[in-house]
Amino acid sequence: MQNYLSDDLAKINHMSKINYLLLLLFLIPVSLFAQTTQVRGVVRDSASGNPLSGVSVELRGPQGKLAQTITNVNGEYNFQSATTATVIAFSYTGMGTVEENINGRNDISIILAPSAVNLGDVVVVGYTSQRKETLTGAISTIKGTDMQRTRTENTLNMLTGKMPGVRVVQKSARPGAYDATIDIRGMGAGNPPTPPLFVIDGVVRDKDYFARMSSDEIETVTILKDGSAAVYGLRAGNGVVLVTTKTGKAQGGKVDITYNASYGIQQYLYVPQSVNTQDYMTLRNESNWQDFNGNYLVRRSAVFTDAQMGPYKDGTKRSYNWMDEVFNKDAPTYSSNLSVSGGSDKIRYYFNLDYQKQIGSYKSGDLKSERWAMRSNVDAQITKRLKARVQVGAILLNRQEPNGTGWPTYKATWLLRPDAPFYANDNPAYPNGNTDQLGSDGNNMIIQTNADYVGLNVTREKRYNGTLRLEYEVPRIKGLSIKGLYDYAMSLPDYNNYHRAYSLFSFNQAANTYNTIPRATPSTVEKGSNMSYDRTFQGGLYYQNSFERHNVNASVVYEATYNQFDGFSAYREILVASQYLFAGEDNRQRANGQTPSDRASRSMIGSVVYDFDRKYLLDFKFRYDGSSRFPDGKRFGFFPTVSAGWRLSEEPFIRKNLDFISELKLRGSYGEVGDDGSAGNYPPTIGYNLNPNEVGWYFGNPPVLNGGVTPSAIPNPNLTWYRIKHYDAAIDFGFLNNKITGTIEVFRRDRSGILATSAAVIPGTVGANLPQENLNNDRNFGYELSAAYRSKYRDLSFYVMGQISATKYMRTDWLETPAGNSLDKWRNRTANRYQNIWWGNESGGMFTSYDQIRNFNLPVGQGTLPGDWYLSDWNGDGVINGNDEHPIATMGLPVFNYGFSIGGVWRNFDVALDWQGAHGVYVQYAEVLTEALPFNGQNTLSWFMDRWHTEDPNADYFNPNTKWIGGYYPATAHDGRRSGSNGIMNASYIRLKTAELGYTFNNTKLLSSAGIKEFRVYVSGYNLLTFTPLEGVDPERPGSAGGASTNYIDFYNDPITRTYTVGLRLKF
Amino acid sequence: MNKYIMKRNILLYMVLLATAFFACQKLDLEPKGILGQPELFGNEFGVKKYFTSIYDYLPIEDFNYYGNNNPDGGNAFRPDNYWQAGKNSLGNCSGEFFNTWQGVNNVGFGYWPYDRIRDLNVFLRDFPTYEGEFTSTVYNALVGEARFLRAFFYFGLAKRYGGVPIITSVQNPTAPRDSLEVPRNTEYDTWKFIYTDLQFAIDNMRTSSEFGRANKYVAAALMSRAMLYAGSVAKYTTYMNYGSERAYAGGFAGIDPSKANEFFQYAVDAGKVIEAGPYQLYTKNYPDKALNFANIFLDPGSTENIFVKDFDATAPRNTRLQHNYDAMMSPQPDMVSEVGTESYPPFDFMELYDMPTYTNPDGTPVRFTNRSDIKTDMEPRMKGTMYFDGDVLRGKTFSIQKGIYMTYTGTAADAQAGSNGAPINSGTNRLLGARGATTVINGVTMNITGTHGHFSFNADGENNGWGAAFVRKYINPGMTIAEAKLWNSTTPWIVFRLGEIYLNTAEALYELGKRNEAFDYIEKLRIRAGCKVPRPAIDASTSNIGSINKANYPYQIEKSLQFIRDERVRELYGENHWWWDIRRWRTADQILNNFRHRMLSAYYVANEGKYIYLDEVNRNNRSWTANKTCFYEPIPGGEIGKNTKLLPNNPLY
């Protein structure tokens, strides 16, 4: 073996020398055959004006392709013999294809402009790549550079509003949280959401990996939305996001070094403020007096007397604005990126190093995250027929936050009373901890957000992956190659949560002493790690050839994957001054192990893509999958996809008669996909799970905790894949030489055999659930429209593009307890019905006077006051109750999502605006956001001042002669617009997601002398403008229900930011 | 030539590489983290592990038990948000404690633990396969333990629903629907089934066991309690006038009164079994009988403990083996560092004990020099059950005062139970205030309220001493203030103790007509309690008026039997017995008939420099009302939907 290897290496050396020789030989003909008709020129990039190397240039005659070349480092190309050529076509990844009629010219230079969607692009689709024009599936593509117009820490957010059918909602801008959801055509948008499959350079990763990637390393992102996703099988049922990273270009050994740096200011959007002391006291008094029962017969005295309020009114006492003291209004973010790329025809490389830092809103500065991303892609031509590619990627994330902070931080700060001093006796050495003032939790949020007091939680995520690919062109059979890939990836996050005991103080006025209030004792440390290891192998035969006008692209691939999960954590109390586990106490220490698990899959993937003359297109693909998660015998599934297309624009009758049509394609697809995502890790077996974290008991003296077991569910030997059927039909068009392009698309996805447990229908006395069965069916359907217009006018090239999509979801056949009657069926059953319906009472109007209350035709509550809402008696039965509930809004993610982009380049300036919007989305907020003086009269938000109240603050609320002043909210402590349709707010919005203005310095002598090839500076804004009917709250902030909410408390998330970024890009 | 060989080789390598590593990626993965029956049933430790989960689900109404339907998820025994149990406790729902959140709610939470019963039936079916692995003593003891555990779940069902389906086999969920729809058994059969299981357990289990695990005496203790319940149900349900109710007529709710003595006798017999065991009333801290009583609940080595559920702060959160009792029963921040008091003892319960005189024979309030003088002459057991002004917890002294009277002339009745409308309570004569409120009297700044309550203008009852006492039972003074926080209490919950068994036996004996024998047990408890009259004379005269809330019972009861019932309240206060007792006595609807708690409020009389205590109605004027549906919970509606053979539903549903 060793001998063979060294032999091979010797031969490789030998080969390279031969290749140099060949290279020299190739150069000779340039002069020898120069006398024939020649076409040459230079290709330049529209943005920088610099020459573009690696552009594919094709000479075409009436019979088709005549010759092909690529541009050199100086962007030059040269065809010696072009006598029969009529058309020359330039194509470059990400810039599409531009065709020019030669018309006898010898010098054809051209400027290529970047484009978001272009019909001529090459698209990576499921193990191979295809030309966009011959695609038959529902596929959208975006280039990395178009994503990067949106400057934000989360790569996922860069897709927002730019691709039809893709919904991205940012739920929080908390540093290091990467808290955004994505779904494709509403698929998997349940609760919790199941994101689409993320495939990065051919290997399955996950949403979190993508969110943390460096956007600079992304060449393109392709979204597979229909049956074409099927080739990714397994968990591809919710669509696939394919990411291709950059590759070095053969540019004669020259190196490009690119450096990007930016600095941004994040402003926190829509952060409500709490009221000051005077307002607080006013509201507390109002809430005291609105309570009919508490004031019945003998009226309560005021909570705060005029004497107490006076000093705040006249300014002798000050209010404490906790929000300003705990949070900054803005915080910086930095990023810088260095990439090196280059190569020769033998070896090409791309290295990228990316650093990003985001500071959070806490004034202490202790909330922040840092992210490093590294990638190295090296392509080597080992022999003439053998190519290798090595890709190494690493993403490191370091996130830190003060212990105990998170979702409750904004909540707790809003609730802090304005008369509670920050510091006991206003002495900064003694942070206030007086529970009489701070509320029963006693949290002083200034201290609570300061890691010096409460300790620091540090989470380090580490993701590594390495991929080796080999590609071998089989000799003698033209177009046949063998490709193999092996990938090993691991994720090794670890965390160290240091919970620190600290002291707060209360001031004893009489004794002039400070009482110590110990908090959070004892200090503890918890440290742990959850690791996962994944490996993927792919190997297959690929065949691509053309026979006259028949083009065939076929492949058969074998794929095997193995994933392994494990984890553990350890906990100790810590009494010495340390924050590390080693220094902890043995007493009460504990260790936990996560239940280990693994999974495997084996698949055969086949694909035949055929077209005749690029006119009639037919694809057949299949996948034969086996998953270790299903029982033997039910393990394998076969999932075929067929799609077809017809490019009418290639037909002579269109070409001749309707020459404004440059592209017109009808296409449709039908595909089946399997999904094992909801199955357990292992096929169901009879057994018991060790479940020490769920069940246990103390036995013995001293008592020792025994972990318990829980019986596994009764196995169903017939458990298998659920099946997904995708249907898709579309028209792609391009007019006026593809100046206008667009797509109209309709889709439907039917899932059958979704796992369900029919526990609801067997008596509970059996004591066991029925096994999970493949029972339920559902459907997603909708449409997408997208259109773009690109043109040029003198020095100005510009584009306008837009897209809109709509999606709905219904349960077609759903296992549920049969309805008892037709009302029950209408109200409570879900089968065969649109989902995402919001049921509720309709709010009628506000009572404006006692008279109206007295004469109201329906029963009203005893303590009803002017300003109170009444619900409408929808069914007219004379009472308002649950029977009046009916659909009042849509629930969940927006029905309509749209975006439009405008941009252009004029001389050295470039500008881009990306608007994004959602329509048909409703949210409901709760607690602090909807309730005045929540949680037993703690502080409240300032918008509750706009409420119904009596003209005379001391008036009797229940005296019919009392004069009232109207407001938006009912009287304090009455239902603050929380029930009925009142509580449900329209969160539709349109926002200027991104605006960017750039200036590229000309290729001047000064720059060249410094070795600078490209120099661009830009200013950019994120979330600059928002238009929404929602008041006071960011429309993307999740609600307690509705919108992107997956959790009742999501609405306390860190606010979303508006970011202003300045940056530069230098290329050497 | 060479070239071809090379390429062939490369191809070969690729194929080899692929084959070696992946071509046969196994899909039959050995499941990780799963145990089978041989591992669990084949040896004693495995059985213990199997039982561990059963123990954790036992219907033990401990610190974490929600009396109400649990709004935060989980069931009432294993609530997800169990720190909320402080305000949702059984005591708070039944009026035994006072706070402002809960009213009586007897709809229940659909308790239906047939999943655990199935686990036990699986064990009883399959364990015989492994009989050879054990000695017969151990084997029988483990079978007995399984039957004890099963009986415990049926007890949890029977006391809520009466008759329920008795399932002893392992049903196959995919069997024909019809065979799975099991009808209810009668209430008599249900209790008899519990009796049979427990009798088997008593006969087969070992006489000792490790701490926290059941043995023969634990089974007997459950028998004692369960049979007393069954006897009371048999005896008193007849007074409910359920005549026309189908569940009553069919015997699903209620038992023929003639069967009462059978169950009472079982209870007495079970008590005798325990008396033969190693248990003794706890007297370690004599002569300080108050401290002794408090320590019953704190000393894990108490000689009185029969069965104990232990808790620890280090237990994983989801096991619900942590609790928060300390953080929720004492004032914050003085005595605990998180949450603060959620429940207070009402005066109605306090006055059942030997109370000091606080009103003179002429009707005027007794003048005390110090507020803490109220404890002079107080029954030691009461002092061991509640904290009063002047008591010290974790280095801080309780300070409980409601307000100041500038002057107090006249009788206690002049205060009209604290009404704002009473002339003597005019705003200028009676000063009330918020936390920390002060006033200046004769140039001296005085606190209007005590440090720990009770305060006006506090919207709720949280952390505000309502009345004169805080709960002491189960409070661990050994913790520091900083340690007294959420999830940090470690005090075990005593499931069965000898004191309760004595009370069970005494009541059963009295019901059987053995009055003097009954009072032998009462006397033992009252000596330990430090009562002034350890053995009151038997008073067999009858009345239908109860003690608390002067309830109007639907039957006549001998005064000494009422005394035994009151003794039960005194001894077992705050141990989650009261609600079930007033249910089985069928008096709950009368006791909780607009039951308006009273509080004993301390005032400073400014012109005299003395303190008085007044009997007042709770300030929020809250009242508890239970109606006649409260004696049975409805069969869970969802279950009836799945199996109509569970009908008829319980009376009045």
mmCIF file with all atom_site columns, C-alpha atoms in Angstrom, chain A residues 318-371:
data_model
loop_
_atom_site.group_PDB
_atom_site.id
_atom_site.type_symbol
_atom_site.label_atom_id
_atom_site.label_alt_id
_atom_site.label_comp_id
_atom_site.label_asym_id
_atom_site.label_entity_id
_atom_site.label_seq_id
_atom_site.pdbx_PDB_ins_code
_atom_site.Cartn_x
_atom_site.Cartn_y
_atom_site.Cartn_z
_atom_site.occupancy
_atom_site.B_iso_or_equiv
_atom_site.pdbx_formal_charge
_atom_site.auth_seq_id
_atom_site.auth_comp_id
_atom_site.auth_asym_id
_atom_site.auth_atom_id
_atom_site.pdbx_PDB_model_num
ATOM 1  C CA . ARG A 1 318 ? -37.415 62.956 42.697  1.00 0.00 ? 318 ARG A CA 1
ATOM 2  C CA . SER A 1 319 ? -38.699 59.952 40.832  1.00 0.00 ? 319 SER A CA 1
ATOM 3  C CA . TYR A 1 320 ? -36.331 57.158 40.020  1.00 0.00 ? 320 TYR A CA 1
ATOM 4  C CA . ASN A 1 321 ? -36.337 56.207 36.368  1.00 0.00 ? 321 ASN A CA 1
ATOM 5  C CA . TRP A 1 322 ? -35.237 52.612 36.553  1.00 0.00 ? 322 TRP A CA 1
ATOM 6  C CA . MET A 1 323 ? -35.483 51.992 32.825  1.00 0.00 ? 323 MET A CA 1
ATOM 7  C CA . ASP A 1 324 ? -32.880 54.651 32.137  1.00 0.00 ? 324 ASP A CA 1
ATOM 8  C CA . GLU A 1 325 ? -30.670 53.369 34.893  1.00 0.00 ? 325 GLU A CA 1
ATOM 9  C CA . VAL A 1 326 ? -30.756 49.721 33.894  1.00 0.00 ? 326 VAL A CA 1
ATOM 10 C CA . PHE A 1 327 ? -30.760 49.910 30.121  1.00 0.00 ? 327 PHE A CA 1
ATOM 11 C CA . ASN A 1 328 ? -28.861 51.825 27.513  1.00 0.00 ? 328 ASN A CA 1
ATOM 12 C CA . LYS A 1 329 ? -30.866 53.261 24.684  1.00 0.00 ? 329 LYS A CA 1
ATOM 13 C CA . ASP A 1 330 ? -28.318 52.072 22.187  1.00 0.00 ? 330 ASP A CA 1
ATOM 14 C CA . ALA A 1 331 ? -25.350 49.782 22.015  1.00 0.00 ? 331 ALA A CA 1
ATOM 15 C CA . PRO A 1 332 ? -22.583 49.164 19.516  1.00 0.00 ? 332 PRO A CA 1
ATOM 16 C CA . THR A 1 333 ? -21.847 46.230 17.300  1.00 0.00 ? 333 THR A CA 1
ATOM 17 C CA . TYR A 1 334 ? -18.672 45.568 15.375  1.00 0.00 ? 334 TYR A CA 1
ATOM 18 C CA . SER A 1 335 ? -17.671 43.202 12.678  1.00 0.00 ? 335 SER A CA 1
ATOM 19 C CA . SER A 1 336 ? -14.621 42.606 10.620  1.00 0.00 ? 336 SER A CA 1
ATOM 20 C CA . ASN A 1 337 ? -13.795 40.074 8.043   1.00 0.00 ? 337 ASN A CA 1
ATOM 21 C CA . LEU A 1 338 ? -10.754 38.999 6.161   1.00 0.00 ? 338 LEU A CA 1
ATOM 22 C CA . SER A 1 339 ? -10.869 36.722 3.182   1.00 0.00 ? 339 SER A CA 1
ATOM 23 C CA . VAL A 1 340 ? -8.151  35.489 0.939   1.00 0.00 ? 340 VAL A CA 1
ATOM 24 C CA . SER A 1 341 ? -8.861  33.797 -2.316  1.00 0.00 ? 341 SER A CA 1
ATOM 25 C CA . GLY A 1 342 ? -7.066  32.916 -5.408  1.00 0.00 ? 342 GLY A CA 1
ATOM 26 C CA . GLY A 1 343 ? -5.677  30.053 -7.301  1.00 0.00 ? 343 GLY A CA 1
ATOM 27 C CA . SER A 1 344 ? -4.368  28.582 -10.430 1.00 0.00 ? 344 SER A CA 1
ATOM 28 C CA . ASP A 1 345 ? -5.784  25.848 -12.559 1.00 0.00 ? 345 ASP A CA 1
ATOM 29 C CA . LYS A 1 346 ? -4.134  23.372 -10.187 1.00 0.00 ? 346 LYS A CA 1
ATOM 30 C CA . ILE A 1 347 ? -5.203  24.657 -6.880  1.00 0.00 ? 347 ILE A CA 1
ATOM 31 C CA . ARG A 1 348 ? -7.758  27.171 -5.785  1.00 0.00 ? 348 ARG A CA 1
ATOM 32 C CA . TYR A 1 349 ? -8.435  28.387 -2.307  1.00 0.00 ? 349 TYR A CA 1
ATOM 33 C CA . TYR A 1 350 ? -10.740 30.565 -0.311  1.00 0.00 ? 350 TYR A CA 1
ATOM 34 C CA . PHE A 1 351 ? -10.070 31.450 3.302   1.00 0.00 ? 351 PHE A CA 1
ATOM 35 C CA . ASN A 1 352 ? -12.382 33.489 5.418   1.00 0.00 ? 352 ASN A CA 1
ATOM 36 C CA . LEU A 1 353 ? -12.091 34.763 8.920   1.00 0.00 ? 353 LEU A CA 1
ATOM 37 C CA . ASP A 1 354 ? -14.953 36.682 10.421  1.00 0.00 ? 354 ASP A CA 1
ATOM 38 C CA . TYR A 1 355 ? -15.371 38.356 13.768  1.00 0.00 ? 355 TYR A CA 1
ATOM 39 C CA . GLN A 1 356 ? -18.467 39.949 15.156  1.00 0.00 ? 356 GLN A CA 1
ATOM 40 C CA . LYS A 1 357 ? -19.216 41.493 18.483  1.00 0.00 ? 357 LYS A CA 1
ATOM 41 C CA . GLN A 1 358 ? -22.572 42.603 19.781  1.00 0.00 ? 358 GLN A CA 1
ATOM 42 C CA . ILE A 1 359 ? -23.172 44.474 22.989  1.00 0.00 ? 359 ILE A CA 1
ATOM 43 C CA . GLY A 1 360 ? -26.525 44.190 24.713  1.00 0.00 ? 360 GLY A CA 1
ATOM 44 C CA . SER A 1 361 ? -28.723 46.759 26.308  1.00 0.00 ? 361 SER A CA 1
ATOM 45 C CA . TYR A 1 362 ? -27.675 46.397 29.958  1.00 0.00 ? 362 TYR A CA 1
ATOM 46 C CA . LYS A 1 363 ? -25.902 49.458 31.262  1.00 0.00 ? 363 LYS A CA 1
ATOM 47 C CA . SER A 1 364 ? -23.482 47.211 33.097  1.00 0.00 ? 364 SER A CA 1
ATOM 48 C CA . GLY A 1 365 ? -22.188 46.063 29.704  1.00 0.00 ? 365 GLY A CA 1
ATOM 49 C CA . ASP A 1 366 ? -22.238 42.482 30.913  1.00 0.00 ? 366 ASP A CA 1
ATOM 50 C CA . LEU A 1 367 ? -24.605 41.228 28.245  1.00 0.00 ? 367 LEU A CA 1
ATOM 51 C CA . LYS A 1 368 ? -22.702 40.608 25.037  1.00 0.00 ? 368 LYS A CA 1
ATOM 52 C CA . SER A 1 369 ? -21.674 38.085 22.499  1.00 0.00 ? 369 SER A CA 1
ATOM 53 C CA . GLU A 1 370 ? -18.729 37.510 20.259  1.00 0.00 ? 370 GLU A CA 1
ATOM 54 C CA . ARG A 1 371 ? -18.667 35.260 17.256  1.00 0.00 ? 371 ARG A CA 1
#
